[in-house]
Short mmCIF file of C-alpha atoms in Angstrom, two decimals:
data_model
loop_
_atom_site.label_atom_id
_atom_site.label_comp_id
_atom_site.label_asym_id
_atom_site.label_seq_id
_atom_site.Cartn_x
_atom_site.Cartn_y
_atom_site.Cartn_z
CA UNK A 1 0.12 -25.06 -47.16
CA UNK A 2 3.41 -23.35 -47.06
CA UNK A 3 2.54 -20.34 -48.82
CA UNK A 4 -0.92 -20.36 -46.36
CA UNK A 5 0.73 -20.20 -43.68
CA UNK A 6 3.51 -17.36 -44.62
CA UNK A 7 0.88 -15.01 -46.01
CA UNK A 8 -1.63 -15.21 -42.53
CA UNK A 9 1.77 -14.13 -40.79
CA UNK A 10 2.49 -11.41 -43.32
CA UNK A 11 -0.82 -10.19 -42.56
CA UNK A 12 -0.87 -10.41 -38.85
CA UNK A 13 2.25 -8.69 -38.97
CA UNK A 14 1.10 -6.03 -41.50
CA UNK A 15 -2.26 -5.54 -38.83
CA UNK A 16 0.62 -5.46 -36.04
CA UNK A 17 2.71 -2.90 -37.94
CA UNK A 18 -0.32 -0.59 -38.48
CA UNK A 19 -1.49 -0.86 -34.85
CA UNK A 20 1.91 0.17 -33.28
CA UNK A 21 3.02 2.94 -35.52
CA UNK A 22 -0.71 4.14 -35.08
CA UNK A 23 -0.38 4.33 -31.30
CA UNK A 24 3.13 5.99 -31.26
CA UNK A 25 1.65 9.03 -33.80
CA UNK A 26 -1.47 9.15 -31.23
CA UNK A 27 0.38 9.44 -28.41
CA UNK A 28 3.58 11.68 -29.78
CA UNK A 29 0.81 14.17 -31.31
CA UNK A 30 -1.38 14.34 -27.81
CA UNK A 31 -1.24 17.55 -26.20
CA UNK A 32 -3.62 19.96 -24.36
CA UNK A 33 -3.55 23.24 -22.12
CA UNK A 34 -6.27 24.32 -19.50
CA UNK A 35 -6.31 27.51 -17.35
CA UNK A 36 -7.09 26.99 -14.18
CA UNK A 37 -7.99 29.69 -11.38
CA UNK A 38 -5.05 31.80 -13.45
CA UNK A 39 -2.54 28.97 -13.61
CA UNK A 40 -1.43 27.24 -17.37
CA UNK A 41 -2.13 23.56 -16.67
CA UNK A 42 -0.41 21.90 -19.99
CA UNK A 43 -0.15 17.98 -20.37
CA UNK A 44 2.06 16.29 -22.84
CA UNK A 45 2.95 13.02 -23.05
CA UNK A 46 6.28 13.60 -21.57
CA UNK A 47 4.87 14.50 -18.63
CA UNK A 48 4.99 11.12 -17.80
CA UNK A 49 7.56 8.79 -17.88
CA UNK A 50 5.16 5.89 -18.01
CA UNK A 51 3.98 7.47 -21.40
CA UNK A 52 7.77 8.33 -22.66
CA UNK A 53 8.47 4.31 -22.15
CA UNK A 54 5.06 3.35 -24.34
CA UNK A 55 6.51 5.58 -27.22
CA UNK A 56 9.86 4.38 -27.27
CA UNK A 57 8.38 0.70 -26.60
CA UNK A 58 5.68 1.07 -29.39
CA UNK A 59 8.25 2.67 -32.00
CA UNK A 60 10.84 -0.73 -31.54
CA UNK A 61 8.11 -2.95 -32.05
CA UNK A 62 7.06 -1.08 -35.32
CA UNK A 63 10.61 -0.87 -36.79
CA UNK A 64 10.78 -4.83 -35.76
CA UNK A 65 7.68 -5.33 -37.69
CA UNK A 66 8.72 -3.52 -40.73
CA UNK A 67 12.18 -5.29 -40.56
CA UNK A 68 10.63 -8.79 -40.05
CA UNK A 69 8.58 -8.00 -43.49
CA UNK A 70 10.67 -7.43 -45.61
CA UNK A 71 12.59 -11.03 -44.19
CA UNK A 72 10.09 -13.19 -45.67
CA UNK A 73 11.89 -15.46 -46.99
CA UNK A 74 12.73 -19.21 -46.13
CA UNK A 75 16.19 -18.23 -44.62
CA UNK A 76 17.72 -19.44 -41.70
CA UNK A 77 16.56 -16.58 -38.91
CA UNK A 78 13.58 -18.13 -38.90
CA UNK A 79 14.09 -19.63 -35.46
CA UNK A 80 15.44 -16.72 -34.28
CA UNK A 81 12.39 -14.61 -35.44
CA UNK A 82 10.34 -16.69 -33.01
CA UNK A 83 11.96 -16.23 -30.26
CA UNK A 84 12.46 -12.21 -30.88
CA UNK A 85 8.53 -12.61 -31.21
CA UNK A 86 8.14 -13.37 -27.81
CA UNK A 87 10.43 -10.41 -26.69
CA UNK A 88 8.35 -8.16 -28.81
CA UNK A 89 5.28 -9.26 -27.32
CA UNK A 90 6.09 -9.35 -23.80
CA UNK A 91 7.47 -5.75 -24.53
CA UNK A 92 4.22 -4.59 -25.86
CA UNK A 93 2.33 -6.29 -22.64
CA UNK A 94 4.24 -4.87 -20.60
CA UNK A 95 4.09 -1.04 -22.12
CA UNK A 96 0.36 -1.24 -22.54
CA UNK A 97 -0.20 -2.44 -19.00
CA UNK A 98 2.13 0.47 -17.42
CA UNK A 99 0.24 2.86 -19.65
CA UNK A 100 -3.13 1.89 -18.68
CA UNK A 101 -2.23 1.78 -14.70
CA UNK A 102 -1.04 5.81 -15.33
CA UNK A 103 -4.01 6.49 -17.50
CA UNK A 104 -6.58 5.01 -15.01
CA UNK A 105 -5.55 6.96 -12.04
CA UNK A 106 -5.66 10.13 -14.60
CA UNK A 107 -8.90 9.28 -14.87
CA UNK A 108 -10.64 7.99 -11.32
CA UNK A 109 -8.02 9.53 -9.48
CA UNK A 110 -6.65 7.85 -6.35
CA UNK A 111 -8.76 8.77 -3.45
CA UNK A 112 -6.15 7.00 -0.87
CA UNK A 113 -2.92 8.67 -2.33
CA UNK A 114 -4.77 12.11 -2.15
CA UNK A 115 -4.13 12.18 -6.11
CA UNK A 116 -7.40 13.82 -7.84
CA UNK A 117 -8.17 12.58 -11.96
CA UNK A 118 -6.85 15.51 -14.20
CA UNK A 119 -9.31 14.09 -17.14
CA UNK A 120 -11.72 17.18 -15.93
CA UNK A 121 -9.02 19.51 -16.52
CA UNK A 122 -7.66 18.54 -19.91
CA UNK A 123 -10.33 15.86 -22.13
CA UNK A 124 -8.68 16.33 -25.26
CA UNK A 125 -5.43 15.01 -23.78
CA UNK A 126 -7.34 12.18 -22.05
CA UNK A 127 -9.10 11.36 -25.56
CA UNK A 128 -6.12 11.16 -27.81
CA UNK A 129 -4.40 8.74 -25.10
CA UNK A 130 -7.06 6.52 -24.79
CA UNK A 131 -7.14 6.19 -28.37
CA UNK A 132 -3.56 5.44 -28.21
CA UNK A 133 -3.83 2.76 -25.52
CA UNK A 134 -6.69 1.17 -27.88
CA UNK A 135 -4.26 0.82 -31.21
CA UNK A 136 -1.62 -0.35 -28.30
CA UNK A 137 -3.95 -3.11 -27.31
CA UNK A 138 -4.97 -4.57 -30.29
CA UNK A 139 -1.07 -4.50 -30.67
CA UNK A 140 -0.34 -6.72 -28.29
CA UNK A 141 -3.59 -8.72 -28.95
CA UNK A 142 -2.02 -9.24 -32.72
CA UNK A 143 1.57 -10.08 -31.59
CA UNK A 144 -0.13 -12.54 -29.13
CA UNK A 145 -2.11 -14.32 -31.85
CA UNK A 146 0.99 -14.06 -34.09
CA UNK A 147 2.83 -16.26 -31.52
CA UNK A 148 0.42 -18.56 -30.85
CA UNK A 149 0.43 -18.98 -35.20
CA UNK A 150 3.67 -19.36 -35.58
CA UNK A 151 4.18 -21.67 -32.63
CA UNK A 152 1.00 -24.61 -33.83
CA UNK A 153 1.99 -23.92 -37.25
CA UNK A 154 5.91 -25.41 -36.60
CA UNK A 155 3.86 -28.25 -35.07
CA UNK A 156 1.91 -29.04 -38.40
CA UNK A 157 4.34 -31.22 -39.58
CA UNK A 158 4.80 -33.38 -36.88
CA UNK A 159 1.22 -34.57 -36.30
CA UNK A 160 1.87 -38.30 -37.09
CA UNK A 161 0.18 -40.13 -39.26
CA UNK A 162 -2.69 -42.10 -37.51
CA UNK A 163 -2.09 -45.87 -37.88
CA UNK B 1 17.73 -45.05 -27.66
CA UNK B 2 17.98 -48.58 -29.68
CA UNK B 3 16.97 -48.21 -33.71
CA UNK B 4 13.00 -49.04 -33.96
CA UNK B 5 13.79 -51.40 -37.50
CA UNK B 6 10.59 -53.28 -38.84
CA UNK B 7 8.61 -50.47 -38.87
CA UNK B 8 7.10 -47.89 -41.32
CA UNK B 9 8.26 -44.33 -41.51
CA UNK B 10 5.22 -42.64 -40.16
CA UNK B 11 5.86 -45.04 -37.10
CA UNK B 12 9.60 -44.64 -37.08
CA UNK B 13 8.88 -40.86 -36.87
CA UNK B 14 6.30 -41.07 -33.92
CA UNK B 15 8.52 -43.30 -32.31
CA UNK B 16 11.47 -41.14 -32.36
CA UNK B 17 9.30 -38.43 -31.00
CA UNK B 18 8.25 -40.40 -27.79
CA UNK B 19 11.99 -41.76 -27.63
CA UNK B 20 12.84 -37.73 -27.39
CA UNK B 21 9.98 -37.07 -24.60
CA UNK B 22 11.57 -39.51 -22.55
CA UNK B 23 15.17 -38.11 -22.70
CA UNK B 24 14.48 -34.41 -22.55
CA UNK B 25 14.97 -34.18 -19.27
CA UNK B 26 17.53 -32.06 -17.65
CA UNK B 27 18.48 -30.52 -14.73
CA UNK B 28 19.26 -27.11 -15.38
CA UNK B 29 15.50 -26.87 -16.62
CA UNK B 30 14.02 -28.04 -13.49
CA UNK B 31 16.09 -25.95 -11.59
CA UNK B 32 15.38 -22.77 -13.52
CA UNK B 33 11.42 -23.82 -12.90
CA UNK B 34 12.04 -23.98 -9.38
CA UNK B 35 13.85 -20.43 -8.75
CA UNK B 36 11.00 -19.11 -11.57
CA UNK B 37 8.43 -20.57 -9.14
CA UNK B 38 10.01 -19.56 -5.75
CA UNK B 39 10.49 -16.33 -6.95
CA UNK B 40 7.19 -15.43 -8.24
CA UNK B 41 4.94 -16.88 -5.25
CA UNK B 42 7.63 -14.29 -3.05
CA UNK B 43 6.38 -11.70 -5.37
CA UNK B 44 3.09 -12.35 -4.60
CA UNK B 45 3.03 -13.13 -1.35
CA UNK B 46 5.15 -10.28 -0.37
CA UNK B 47 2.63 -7.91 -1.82
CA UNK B 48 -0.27 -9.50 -0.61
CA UNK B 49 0.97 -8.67 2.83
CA UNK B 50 2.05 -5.37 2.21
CA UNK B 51 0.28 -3.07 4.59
CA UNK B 52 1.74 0.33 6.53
CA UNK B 53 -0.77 1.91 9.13
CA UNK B 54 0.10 5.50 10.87
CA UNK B 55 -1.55 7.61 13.11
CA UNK B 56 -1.69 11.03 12.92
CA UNK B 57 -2.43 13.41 15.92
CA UNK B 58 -3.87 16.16 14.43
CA UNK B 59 -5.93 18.33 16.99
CA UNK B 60 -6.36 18.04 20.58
CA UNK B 61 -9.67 18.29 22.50
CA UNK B 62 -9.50 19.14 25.99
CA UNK B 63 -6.90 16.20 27.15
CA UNK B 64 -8.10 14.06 24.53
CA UNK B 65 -5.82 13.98 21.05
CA UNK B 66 -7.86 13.78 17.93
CA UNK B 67 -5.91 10.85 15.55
CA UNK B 68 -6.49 10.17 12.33
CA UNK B 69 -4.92 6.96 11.38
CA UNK B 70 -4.63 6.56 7.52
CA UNK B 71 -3.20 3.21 5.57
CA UNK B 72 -1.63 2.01 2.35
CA UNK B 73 -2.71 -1.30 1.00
CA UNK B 74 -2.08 -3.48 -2.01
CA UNK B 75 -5.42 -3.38 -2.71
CA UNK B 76 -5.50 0.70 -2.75
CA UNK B 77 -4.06 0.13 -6.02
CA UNK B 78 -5.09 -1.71 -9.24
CA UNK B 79 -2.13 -2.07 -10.63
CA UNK B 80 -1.26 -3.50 -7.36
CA UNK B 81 -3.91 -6.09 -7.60
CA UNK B 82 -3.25 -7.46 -11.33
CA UNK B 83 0.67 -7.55 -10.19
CA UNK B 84 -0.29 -9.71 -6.78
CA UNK B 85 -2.53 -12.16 -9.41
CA UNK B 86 -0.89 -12.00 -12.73
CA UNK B 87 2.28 -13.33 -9.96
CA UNK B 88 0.04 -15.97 -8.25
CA UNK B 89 -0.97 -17.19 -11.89
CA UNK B 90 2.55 -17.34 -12.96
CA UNK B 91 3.93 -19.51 -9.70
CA UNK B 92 0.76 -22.28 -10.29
CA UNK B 93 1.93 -22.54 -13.38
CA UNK B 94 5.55 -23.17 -13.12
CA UNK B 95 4.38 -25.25 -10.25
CA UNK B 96 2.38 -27.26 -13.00
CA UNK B 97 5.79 -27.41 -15.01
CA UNK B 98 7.87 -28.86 -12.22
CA UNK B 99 5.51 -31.39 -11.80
CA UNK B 100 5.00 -32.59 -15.38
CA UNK B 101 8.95 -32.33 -15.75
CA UNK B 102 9.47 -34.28 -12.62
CA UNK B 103 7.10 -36.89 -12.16
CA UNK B 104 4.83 -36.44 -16.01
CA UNK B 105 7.90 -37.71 -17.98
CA UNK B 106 5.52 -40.39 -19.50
CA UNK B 107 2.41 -38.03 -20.08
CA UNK B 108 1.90 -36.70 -23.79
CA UNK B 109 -1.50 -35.27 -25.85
CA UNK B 110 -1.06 -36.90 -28.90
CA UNK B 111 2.24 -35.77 -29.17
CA UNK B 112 1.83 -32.38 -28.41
CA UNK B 113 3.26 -31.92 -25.37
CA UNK B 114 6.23 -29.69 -26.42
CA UNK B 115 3.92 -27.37 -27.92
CA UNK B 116 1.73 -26.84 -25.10
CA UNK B 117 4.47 -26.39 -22.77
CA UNK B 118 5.89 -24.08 -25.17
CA UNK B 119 2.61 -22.23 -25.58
CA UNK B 120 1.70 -21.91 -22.00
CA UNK B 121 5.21 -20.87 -21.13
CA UNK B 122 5.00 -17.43 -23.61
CA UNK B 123 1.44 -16.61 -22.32
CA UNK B 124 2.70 -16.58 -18.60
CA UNK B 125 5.71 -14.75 -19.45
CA UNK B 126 3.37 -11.84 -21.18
CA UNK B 127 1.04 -12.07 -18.20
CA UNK B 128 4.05 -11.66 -15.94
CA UNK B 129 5.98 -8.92 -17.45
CA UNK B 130 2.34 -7.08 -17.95
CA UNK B 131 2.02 -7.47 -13.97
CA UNK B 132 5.74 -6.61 -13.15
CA UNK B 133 5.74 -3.43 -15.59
CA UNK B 134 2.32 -2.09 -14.62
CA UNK B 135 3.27 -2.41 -10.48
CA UNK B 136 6.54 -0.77 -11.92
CA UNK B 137 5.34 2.43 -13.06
CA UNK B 138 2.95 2.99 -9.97
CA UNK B 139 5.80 2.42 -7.70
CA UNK B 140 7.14 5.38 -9.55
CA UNK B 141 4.77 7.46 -9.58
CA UNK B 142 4.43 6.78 -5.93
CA UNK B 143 8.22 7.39 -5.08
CA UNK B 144 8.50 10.57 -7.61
CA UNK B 145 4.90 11.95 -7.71
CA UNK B 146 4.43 13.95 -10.57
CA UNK B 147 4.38 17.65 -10.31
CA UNK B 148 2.45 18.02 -13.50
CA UNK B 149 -0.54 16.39 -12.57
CA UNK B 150 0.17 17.68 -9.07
CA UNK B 151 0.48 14.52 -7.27
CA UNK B 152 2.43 14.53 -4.37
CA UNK B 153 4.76 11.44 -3.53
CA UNK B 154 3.75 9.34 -0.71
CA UNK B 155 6.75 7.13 -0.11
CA UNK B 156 8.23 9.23 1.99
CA UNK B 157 5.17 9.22 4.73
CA UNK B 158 4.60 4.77 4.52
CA UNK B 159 8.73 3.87 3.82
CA UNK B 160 7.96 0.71 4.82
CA UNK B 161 5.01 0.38 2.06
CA UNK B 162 7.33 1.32 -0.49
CA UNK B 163 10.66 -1.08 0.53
CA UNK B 164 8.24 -4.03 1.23
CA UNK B 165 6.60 -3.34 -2.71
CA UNK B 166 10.35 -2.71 -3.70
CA UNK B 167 11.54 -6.22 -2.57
CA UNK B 168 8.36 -7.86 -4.14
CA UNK B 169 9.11 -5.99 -7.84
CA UNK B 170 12.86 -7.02 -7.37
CA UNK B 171 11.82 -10.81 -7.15
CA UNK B 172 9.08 -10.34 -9.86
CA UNK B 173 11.55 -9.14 -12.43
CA UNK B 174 14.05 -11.80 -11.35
CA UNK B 175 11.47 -14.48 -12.25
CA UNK B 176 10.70 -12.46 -15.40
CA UNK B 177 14.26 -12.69 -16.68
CA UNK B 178 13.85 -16.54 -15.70
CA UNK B 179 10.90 -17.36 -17.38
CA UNK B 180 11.89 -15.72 -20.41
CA UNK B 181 15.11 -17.97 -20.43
CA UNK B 182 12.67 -21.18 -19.51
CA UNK B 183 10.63 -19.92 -22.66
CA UNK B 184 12.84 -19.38 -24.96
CA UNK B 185 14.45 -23.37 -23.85
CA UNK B 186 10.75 -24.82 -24.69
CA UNK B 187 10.66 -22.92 -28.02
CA UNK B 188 14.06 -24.13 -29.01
CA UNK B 189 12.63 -27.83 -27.95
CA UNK B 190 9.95 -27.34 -30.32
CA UNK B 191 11.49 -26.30 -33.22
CA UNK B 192 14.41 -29.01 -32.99
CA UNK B 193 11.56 -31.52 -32.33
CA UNK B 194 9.74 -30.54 -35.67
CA UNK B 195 13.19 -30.81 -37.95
#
């Protein structure tokens, strides 16, 4: 049961690894210019520092995921792994909730604040981020289930015997 | 905690489980729970009520001046919105807590009671530092603009909008940094409880 339960976390992990560096490559390599009425309208991703923040918070959780997997071991950071799980996975909430706030006004606009969607302008920019914010998702779907894992399976031992 | 002797080791090992629900009671947990929940129902209700209205005179008929009265709501916003709920959802349940901790102390699942406070604790703080991060970034983008997308700022027209929404981010990342200390107290419950 022991070695069950260690290789569905290697996997999640592996699945988390793959989602995060995914969605810092997607968003570091997202770029596009439009001309419009003679002026060079260019959007990168450091444009915004809502987008900046997702990188840097995406890249940490990927090298933490790649550290953690080569850990596997039973050693005694176990505990401590947990609890840096829950770090990592309110960082990734809280990076993939910022960057779809930005995203969605980039796209609908903000007819209150006077702020028009730019998606028009430049849609191979708004592509590559939305594919970006998918991988980030999933991310923080994975790290989710991962806690919820590794929290039920410290329980399995203690379920007591039914008299 | 007397010795439970005349009984099988399954038993003694249930037993010593309850005997631990009993005792894990402490102060400094119920009064994190109480700041956590104080602080995010301010949050929310802070930014619930956060409204600005101004009027703007901007022709004049005859004797008669033409106003045009424009206004800046939490609900303008979506980010805005899941902040104001994802911060409602977070003070019922630390409510919830403070009541099991206070007045549950006999109350257990089948002996998984730890777990599911445990549990419920990390999904609220991800819900909660989603809200806080996402309300965050707007409130930057509304102090800063952005001159790429040429979007103009618009705190300096409602200043009132933008202190109130200040004050209610301030409190939500104050409970934030609670909760996370309040989950990371369950967790270590747990995993001393399953030694």
């Amino acid at each position: 049961m022991v070695k069950a339960r260690g290789i569905i976390t290697t996997l999640l992990r592996l699945l988390a690894l793959g989602a995060t560096l995914s969605a810092t490559v997607v968003m570091v390599t997202s770029h596009d210019s439009a001309d419009v009425l003679n002026l060079k309208f260019s959007a990168k991703y450091t444009n915004s520092p809502t987008f900046k923040y997702y990188v840097i918070a995406e890249a940490i959780a990927s090298g933490y995921s790649l550290i953690v997997l080569f850990l596997s071991s039973k050693s005694l950071v176990w505990r401590l792994i947990v609890i840096l799980d829950v770090v990592i996975a309110m960082l990734l909430t809280s990076s993939i909730s910022a960057a779809l706030a930005i995203a969605q006004i980039g796209k609908k606009g903000n007819s209150h604040a006077g702020w028009l969607p730019i998606c028009g302008q430049v849609p191979k920019f708004c592509d590559h981020v939305t594919g970006a914010l998918v991988a980030g998702f999933v991310a923080a779907i994975v790290y989710l289930v991962l806690n919820l894992y590794s929290l039920h399976a410290v329980l399995s031992p203690l379920f007591p015997v039914k008299p | 905690m007397a010795p439970q002797s005349g009984t099988e080791k399954p038993m003694f090992a249930y037993s010593s489980i309850t005997c631990q629900a009993k005792s894990g009671w402490s102060w400094t947990l119920v009064g994190l729970r109480l700041l956590a929940f104080l602080a995010t129902a301010a949050a929310a209700v802070v930014m619930l009520l956060n409204k600005q209205t101004k009027t703007l005179v901007i022709a004049t008929v005859g004797t008669t001046p033409v106003k045009l009265t424009l206004t800046a709501k939490f609900h303008h916003t979506p980010a805005f919105v899941f902040f104001v709920v994802a911060n409602g959802l977070a003070s019922i349940h630390n409510l919830l807590m403070l009541m099991v901790d206070l007045f549950g102390s006999k109350v257990d699942y089948k002996g998984l009671r730890f777990a599911m406070i445990a549990i419920l604790d990390m999904l609220n703080v991800t819900l909660v530092s989603g809200g806080a991060n996402a309300a965050l970034f707007m409130a930057e983008l509304g102090k800063n603009g952005n001159s790429h997308a040429r979007w103009d700022k618009i705190c300096d027209k409602f200043g009132r909008f933008c202190h109130r929404g200040g004050g209610a981010l301030i409190a939500s990342f104050a409970a934030l940094a609670l909760m996370l200390v309040i989950s990371v107290i369950s967790i270590v419950k747990v995993l001393k409880s399953s030694k």
